[in-house]
Short mmCIF file of C-alpha atoms (C1' of nucleotides) in Angstrom, two decimals:
data_model
loop_
_atom_site.label_atom_id
_atom_site.label_comp_id
_atom_site.label_asym_id
_atom_site.label_seq_id
_atom_site.Cartn_x
_atom_site.Cartn_y
_atom_site.Cartn_z
CA MET A 1 -4.03 0.70 22.55
CA GLN A 2 -5.16 4.12 22.21
CA THR A 3 -8.46 5.09 23.87
CA SER A 4 -8.91 8.55 22.19
CA TYR A 5 -8.18 10.41 18.52
CA ASP A 6 -7.64 13.68 18.29
CA VAL A 7 -8.87 14.37 14.43
CA LEU A 8 -6.46 17.42 14.44
CA SER A 9 -3.36 15.26 14.46
CA PRO A 10 -2.38 13.98 10.52
CA ASN A 11 -1.47 11.22 11.18
CA CYS A 12 -4.03 10.32 13.87
CA PRO A 13 -6.46 6.74 12.28
CA SER A 14 -9.39 9.01 12.21
CA ARG A 15 -8.15 11.46 9.21
CA VAL A 16 -8.06 7.51 7.14
CA VAL A 17 -11.69 7.59 7.28
CA LEU A 18 -12.14 11.27 6.70
CA ASN A 19 -9.46 10.54 3.41
CA ARG A 20 -11.99 7.69 2.27
CA ILE A 21 -15.00 10.04 2.78
CA GLY A 22 -13.44 12.73 0.92
CA ASP A 23 -12.17 10.50 -1.98
CA ARG A 24 -14.22 11.49 -4.90
CA TRP A 25 -15.72 8.38 -6.02
CA THR A 26 -15.89 6.61 -2.63
CA ILE A 27 -19.49 8.46 -1.81
CA PHE A 28 -21.26 7.66 -5.20
CA VAL A 29 -20.25 3.68 -4.68
CA ILE A 30 -21.61 3.39 -1.12
CA MET A 31 -24.77 5.78 -2.17
CA ALA A 32 -25.07 2.94 -4.72
CA LEU A 33 -24.37 0.38 -3.13
CA ASN A 34 -27.14 0.83 -0.58
CA GLY A 35 -29.63 -1.74 -0.15
CA GLN A 36 -28.19 -2.86 -3.63
CA VAL A 37 -26.37 -6.16 -5.17
CA LEU A 38 -24.36 -4.15 -8.26
CA ARG A 39 -22.09 -5.49 -11.17
CA PHE A 40 -19.60 -3.76 -12.34
CA GLY A 41 -21.34 -2.24 -15.22
CA GLU A 42 -24.22 -2.05 -13.20
CA LEU A 43 -22.08 0.69 -10.54
CA ARG A 44 -20.77 2.21 -14.30
CA GLU A 45 -24.51 3.37 -15.17
CA ARG A 46 -25.63 4.36 -12.08
CA ILE A 47 -22.24 6.49 -11.33
CA GLY A 48 -22.08 7.87 -15.09
CA ALA A 49 -18.87 9.60 -15.55
CA ILE A 50 -16.42 7.39 -14.23
CA THR A 51 -14.33 5.92 -16.01
CA PRO A 52 -13.61 1.45 -15.65
CA LYS A 53 -10.05 2.54 -14.49
CA VAL A 54 -11.16 4.69 -11.75
CA LEU A 55 -14.27 2.44 -10.88
CA THR A 56 -11.49 -0.54 -10.54
CA GLU A 57 -8.96 1.54 -7.97
CA THR A 58 -12.28 2.91 -6.31
CA LEU A 59 -13.82 -0.68 -5.19
CA ARG A 60 -10.54 -1.83 -4.64
CA ALA A 61 -9.57 0.50 -1.84
CA LEU A 62 -13.15 0.13 -0.36
CA GLU A 63 -12.60 -3.86 -0.49
CA GLY A 64 -9.65 -3.58 1.02
CA ASP A 65 -10.66 -1.27 3.72
CA GLY A 66 -13.16 -4.10 4.05
CA LEU A 67 -16.75 -1.79 3.81
CA VAL A 68 -17.50 -3.52 -0.38
CA ALA A 69 -17.63 -7.36 -0.69
CA ARG A 70 -16.51 -8.33 -4.06
CA GLU A 71 -18.19 -11.43 -5.70
CA ALA A 72 -17.21 -13.29 -8.71
CA PHE A 73 -18.56 -16.02 -10.40
CA ALA A 74 -16.53 -18.36 -12.23
CA GLU A 75 -18.89 -17.97 -15.14
CA MET A 76 -18.63 -17.33 -19.25
CA PRO A 77 -19.02 -14.08 -19.82
CA PRO A 78 -18.18 -13.33 -15.93
CA ARG A 79 -19.81 -11.94 -13.48
CA VAL A 80 -18.87 -9.72 -10.30
CA GLU A 81 -20.77 -8.59 -7.63
CA TYR A 82 -20.39 -6.09 -5.24
CA ARG A 83 -22.33 -4.86 -2.35
CA LEU A 84 -21.72 -3.12 1.19
CA THR A 85 -20.38 -5.13 4.27
CA ALA A 86 -21.96 -4.69 7.79
CA LEU A 87 -19.07 -1.74 8.56
CA GLY A 88 -19.83 -0.27 5.05
CA VAL A 89 -23.74 -0.38 5.92
CA SER A 90 -22.87 1.61 9.31
CA LEU A 91 -20.89 3.99 7.43
CA LEU A 92 -24.12 5.22 5.53
CA GLU A 93 -24.79 6.97 8.87
CA PRO A 94 -22.13 9.37 8.71
CA ILE A 95 -22.74 9.81 5.14
CA GLY A 96 -26.27 10.34 5.72
CA ALA A 97 -25.47 13.31 8.19
CA VAL A 98 -23.50 15.19 6.14
CA ARG A 99 -25.83 14.84 3.30
CA ARG A 100 -28.88 15.90 5.32
CA TRP A 101 -26.56 18.70 6.12
CA ALA A 102 -25.60 19.45 2.54
CA GLU A 103 -29.29 19.22 1.73
CA THR A 104 -30.63 21.80 4.41
CA HIS A 105 -27.73 24.21 4.01
CA VAL A 106 -26.65 24.49 0.24
CA SER A 107 -28.86 27.25 -0.81
CA GLU A 108 -26.98 29.57 1.94
CA VAL A 109 -23.40 28.20 1.34
CA LEU A 110 -23.39 29.23 -2.45
CA ASP A 111 -25.94 32.35 -1.77
CA ALA A 112 -22.22 33.31 0.11
CA ARG A 113 -20.13 32.07 -2.17
CA GLU A 114 -22.02 33.97 -5.30
CA ARG A 115 -22.40 37.21 -3.17
CA SER A 116 -18.30 36.48 -2.57
CA ALA A 117 -17.54 35.83 -6.02
CA GLU A 118 -19.34 39.64 -7.04
CA VAL A 119 -16.79 41.54 -4.51
CA GLY A 120 -13.64 39.34 -4.94
CA ALA A 121 -13.80 39.48 -9.13
CA MET B 1 -36.39 26.18 -6.65
CA GLN B 2 -35.08 22.45 -6.39
CA THR B 3 -36.10 20.77 -3.28
CA SER B 4 -34.79 17.35 -3.74
CA TYR B 5 -31.09 16.94 -4.10
CA ASP B 6 -29.36 13.12 -5.35
CA VAL B 7 -25.89 13.21 -4.31
CA LEU B 8 -25.37 10.45 -6.90
CA SER B 9 -25.58 13.39 -9.57
CA PRO B 10 -22.02 15.06 -9.94
CA ASN B 11 -23.57 18.50 -10.61
CA CYS B 12 -26.01 18.15 -7.73
CA PRO B 13 -25.29 20.94 -5.25
CA SER B 14 -24.89 18.70 -2.50
CA ARG B 15 -21.64 17.58 -3.92
CA VAL B 16 -20.52 21.40 -3.36
CA VAL B 17 -20.58 20.54 0.61
CA LEU B 18 -18.64 16.97 0.05
CA ASN B 19 -16.23 17.68 -1.79
CA ARG B 20 -15.56 21.43 0.67
CA ILE B 21 -15.42 18.32 3.54
CA GLY B 22 -13.22 16.16 1.78
CA ASP B 23 -10.95 19.34 1.14
CA ARG B 24 -7.81 18.16 3.22
CA TRP B 25 -7.59 20.91 5.16
CA THR B 26 -10.89 22.07 5.23
CA ILE B 27 -11.80 19.90 8.61
CA PHE B 28 -8.45 21.06 10.24
CA VAL B 29 -9.80 24.29 9.84
CA ILE B 30 -13.27 23.71 11.19
CA MET B 31 -12.09 21.59 14.08
CA ALA B 32 -9.29 24.14 15.29
CA LEU B 33 -11.74 27.38 15.32
CA ASN B 34 -14.57 25.02 17.35
CA GLY B 35 -15.75 27.34 20.22
CA GLN B 36 -12.52 29.31 19.39
CA VAL B 37 -11.27 32.79 17.62
CA LEU B 38 -7.93 32.01 16.69
CA ARG B 39 -5.94 34.26 14.69
CA PHE B 40 -4.02 33.60 11.32
CA GLY B 41 -0.42 32.93 13.51
CA GLU B 42 -2.57 30.55 16.15
CA LEU B 43 -4.12 28.51 13.62
CA ARG B 44 -1.03 27.44 11.83
CA GLU B 45 0.54 26.29 15.13
CA ARG B 46 -2.44 24.26 15.53
CA ILE B 47 -2.75 23.11 12.80
CA GLY B 48 0.78 21.85 11.95
CA ALA B 49 2.57 21.11 9.03
CA ILE B 50 0.23 23.86 6.96
CA THR B 51 2.12 26.31 4.82
CA PRO B 52 0.56 29.99 4.74
CA LYS B 53 0.04 29.96 1.44
CA VAL B 54 -2.25 26.65 1.86
CA LEU B 55 -3.97 27.78 5.24
CA THR B 56 -4.62 31.39 3.34
CA GLU B 57 -6.26 29.14 0.47
CA THR B 58 -8.17 27.45 2.94
CA LEU B 59 -9.30 30.05 4.70
CA ARG B 60 -10.94 32.11 1.56
CA ALA B 61 -12.30 29.18 0.49
CA LEU B 62 -14.42 29.11 3.77
CA GLU B 63 -15.09 32.56 3.89
CA GLY B 64 -16.55 32.75 0.32
CA ASP B 65 -18.89 29.54 1.50
CA GLY B 66 -19.96 32.12 4.30
CA LEU B 67 -18.63 29.10 7.05
CA VAL B 68 -15.63 31.03 8.30
CA ALA B 69 -16.16 34.93 9.38
CA ARG B 70 -12.53 37.17 8.91
CA GLU B 71 -12.18 40.23 10.76
CA ALA B 72 -8.55 42.30 10.48
CA PHE B 73 -7.68 44.98 12.98
CA ALA B 74 -6.14 48.38 11.55
CA GLU B 75 -3.22 48.16 13.83
CA MET B 76 0.21 47.70 13.54
CA PRO B 77 0.93 44.76 14.03
CA PRO B 78 -1.94 43.34 11.92
CA ARG B 79 -4.66 41.05 13.80
CA VAL B 80 -6.53 39.12 12.26
CA GLU B 81 -9.26 36.82 13.41
CA TYR B 82 -11.46 34.15 12.46
CA ARG B 83 -14.30 32.38 14.08
CA LEU B 84 -16.86 30.08 12.53
CA THR B 85 -19.98 31.88 11.48
CA ALA B 86 -23.20 30.07 12.64
CA LEU B 87 -23.25 27.99 9.22
CA GLY B 88 -20.33 27.03 9.94
CA VAL B 89 -20.94 25.80 13.50
CA SER B 90 -23.85 23.88 12.33
CA LEU B 91 -21.45 21.82 10.10
CA LEU B 92 -19.62 20.95 13.32
CA GLU B 93 -22.38 18.76 13.63
CA PRO B 94 -22.25 16.21 10.65
CA ILE B 95 -18.41 16.18 10.81
CA GLY B 96 -18.97 14.83 14.28
CA ALA B 97 -20.88 12.09 12.85
CA VAL B 98 -17.91 11.45 10.69
CA ARG B 99 -15.99 11.58 13.37
CA ARG B 100 -17.40 9.44 15.87
CA TRP B 101 -18.06 6.75 13.44
CA ALA B 102 -13.64 6.93 12.58
CA GLU B 103 -13.67 6.68 16.47
CA THR B 104 -15.99 3.18 16.87
CA HIS B 105 -14.43 1.67 12.95
CA VAL B 106 -10.94 2.88 12.59
CA SER B 107 -9.34 -0.22 14.05
CA GLU B 108 -11.96 -2.50 11.98
CA VAL B 109 -10.64 -0.58 8.90
CA LEU B 110 -7.12 -0.79 9.63
CA ASP B 111 -7.04 -4.19 10.03
CA ALA B 112 -9.11 -4.96 6.91
CA ARG B 113 -6.55 -3.04 5.19
CA GLU B 114 -3.59 -5.00 6.80
CA ARG B 115 -5.24 -8.14 5.75
CA SER B 116 -5.59 -7.54 1.96
CA ALA B 117 -2.43 -5.82 1.92
CA GLU B 118 -0.76 -9.28 3.33
CA VAL B 119 -2.22 -10.83 0.49
CA GLY B 120 -1.85 -8.24 -2.60
CA ALA B 121 1.79 -7.98 -1.92
"C1'" DC C 1 -18.26 -8.62 -18.91
"C1'" DA C 2 -14.82 -6.81 -16.00
"C1'" DG C 3 -11.62 -5.91 -16.04
"C1'" DT C 4 -6.06 -3.96 -17.62
"C1'" DA C 5 -2.53 -1.11 -19.36
"C1'" DT C 6 -0.94 2.84 -21.44
"C1'" DC C 7 -0.22 7.71 -21.84
"C1'" DC C 8 -1.58 12.59 -20.44
"C1'" DT C 9 -2.97 16.15 -18.32
"C1'" DG C 10 -4.67 19.64 -14.17
"C1'" DT C 11 -4.27 20.87 -10.07
"C1'" DG C 12 -4.29 20.47 -4.76
"C1'" DA C 13 0.10 21.54 -2.16
"C1'" DG C 14 4.70 22.12 -0.66
"C1'" DA C 15 9.01 24.94 -0.41
"C1'" DT C 16 11.56 28.96 -0.76
"C1'" DA C 17 11.52 34.07 -0.16
"C1'" DC C 18 9.68 38.17 -0.06
"C1'" DT C 19 6.26 42.56 1.56
"C1'" DG C 20 2.65 46.06 3.51
"C1'" DC D 1 1.76 39.21 12.11
"C1'" DA D 2 -0.22 38.51 7.95
"C1'" DG D 3 -0.15 37.27 4.04
"C1'" DT D 4 1.63 37.37 -1.61
"C1'" DA D 5 4.56 35.76 -4.95
"C1'" DT D 6 6.91 32.06 -7.26
"C1'" DC D 7 8.53 27.40 -9.02
"C1'" DT D 8 7.91 22.83 -8.42
"C1'" DC D 9 6.33 17.88 -8.50
"C1'" DA D 10 3.70 14.23 -7.22
"C1'" DC D 11 -0.17 11.81 -8.32
"C1'" DA D 12 -5.63 11.17 -8.78
"C1'" DG D 13 -7.65 10.79 -12.50
"C1'" DG D 14 -9.43 10.89 -17.25
"C1'" DA D 15 -9.11 9.36 -22.44
"C1'" DT D 16 -7.79 5.46 -25.25
"C1'" DA D 17 -7.46 0.91 -26.46
"C1'" DC D 18 -7.04 -4.05 -25.28
"C1'" DT D 19 -7.69 -8.98 -23.15
"C1'" DG D 20 -9.17 -13.57 -20.71
#
DNA sequence: CAGTATCCTGTGAGATACTG
DNA sequence: CAGTATCTCACAGGATACTG
């Protein structure tokens, strides 16, 4: 039983989470499902520029990690609902922390970026 | 002046931060520089499997975003020191939130992953 | 509606070798 | 020591078309 993790180690399980969060589409899906139950098509609409293939991949990954629950109804036409699991909901907190930091400091980052671009170019 | 951000929008400035954090090497560098001033070679050692090229790219990006400060000394042999800026330090907090979540919940994610792998395969 | 199936491309990043 | 310079490749992810 491992009791402590070292994020600096590439094979550390913590890295798993960072990879997932860092994934291009994960955040969008998690945020969209915040407090909502959505169908495949609804997710597509809300996220915008995502293709069905990529949305499916993202959803499958999230499902596999126990963050999102998928419920299919045997109807015609088909209906499938996605929602966050308890684990998925708990992920909203750290994501919120990142988001708050972003909203507070993005302008500084953008300023710095612009300033270095002037010189760099 | 934009007063509110929507992370669900791909062109939202907040996305900038998520991209940066999601970058494969950013976290490693930020964590390594936590409370430390390190030279290029020291960073290489601590991070492990990173190549000089990639470390340079990561460092330049971080510098450009105002998260890391680079100080070069005109000596022979050359000496260059990297440290977090105040902005970089402030980023430690949200990263810490993610890290804590990871340390608490990784086992659940891994369990779920394993369970779905059994079925999926 | 909720996906699959294919094909294709950009680029993050590794390996390797060289330089001020 | 602290990087640059090339070359190469895998793979995330996009476009498009099709199906139970």
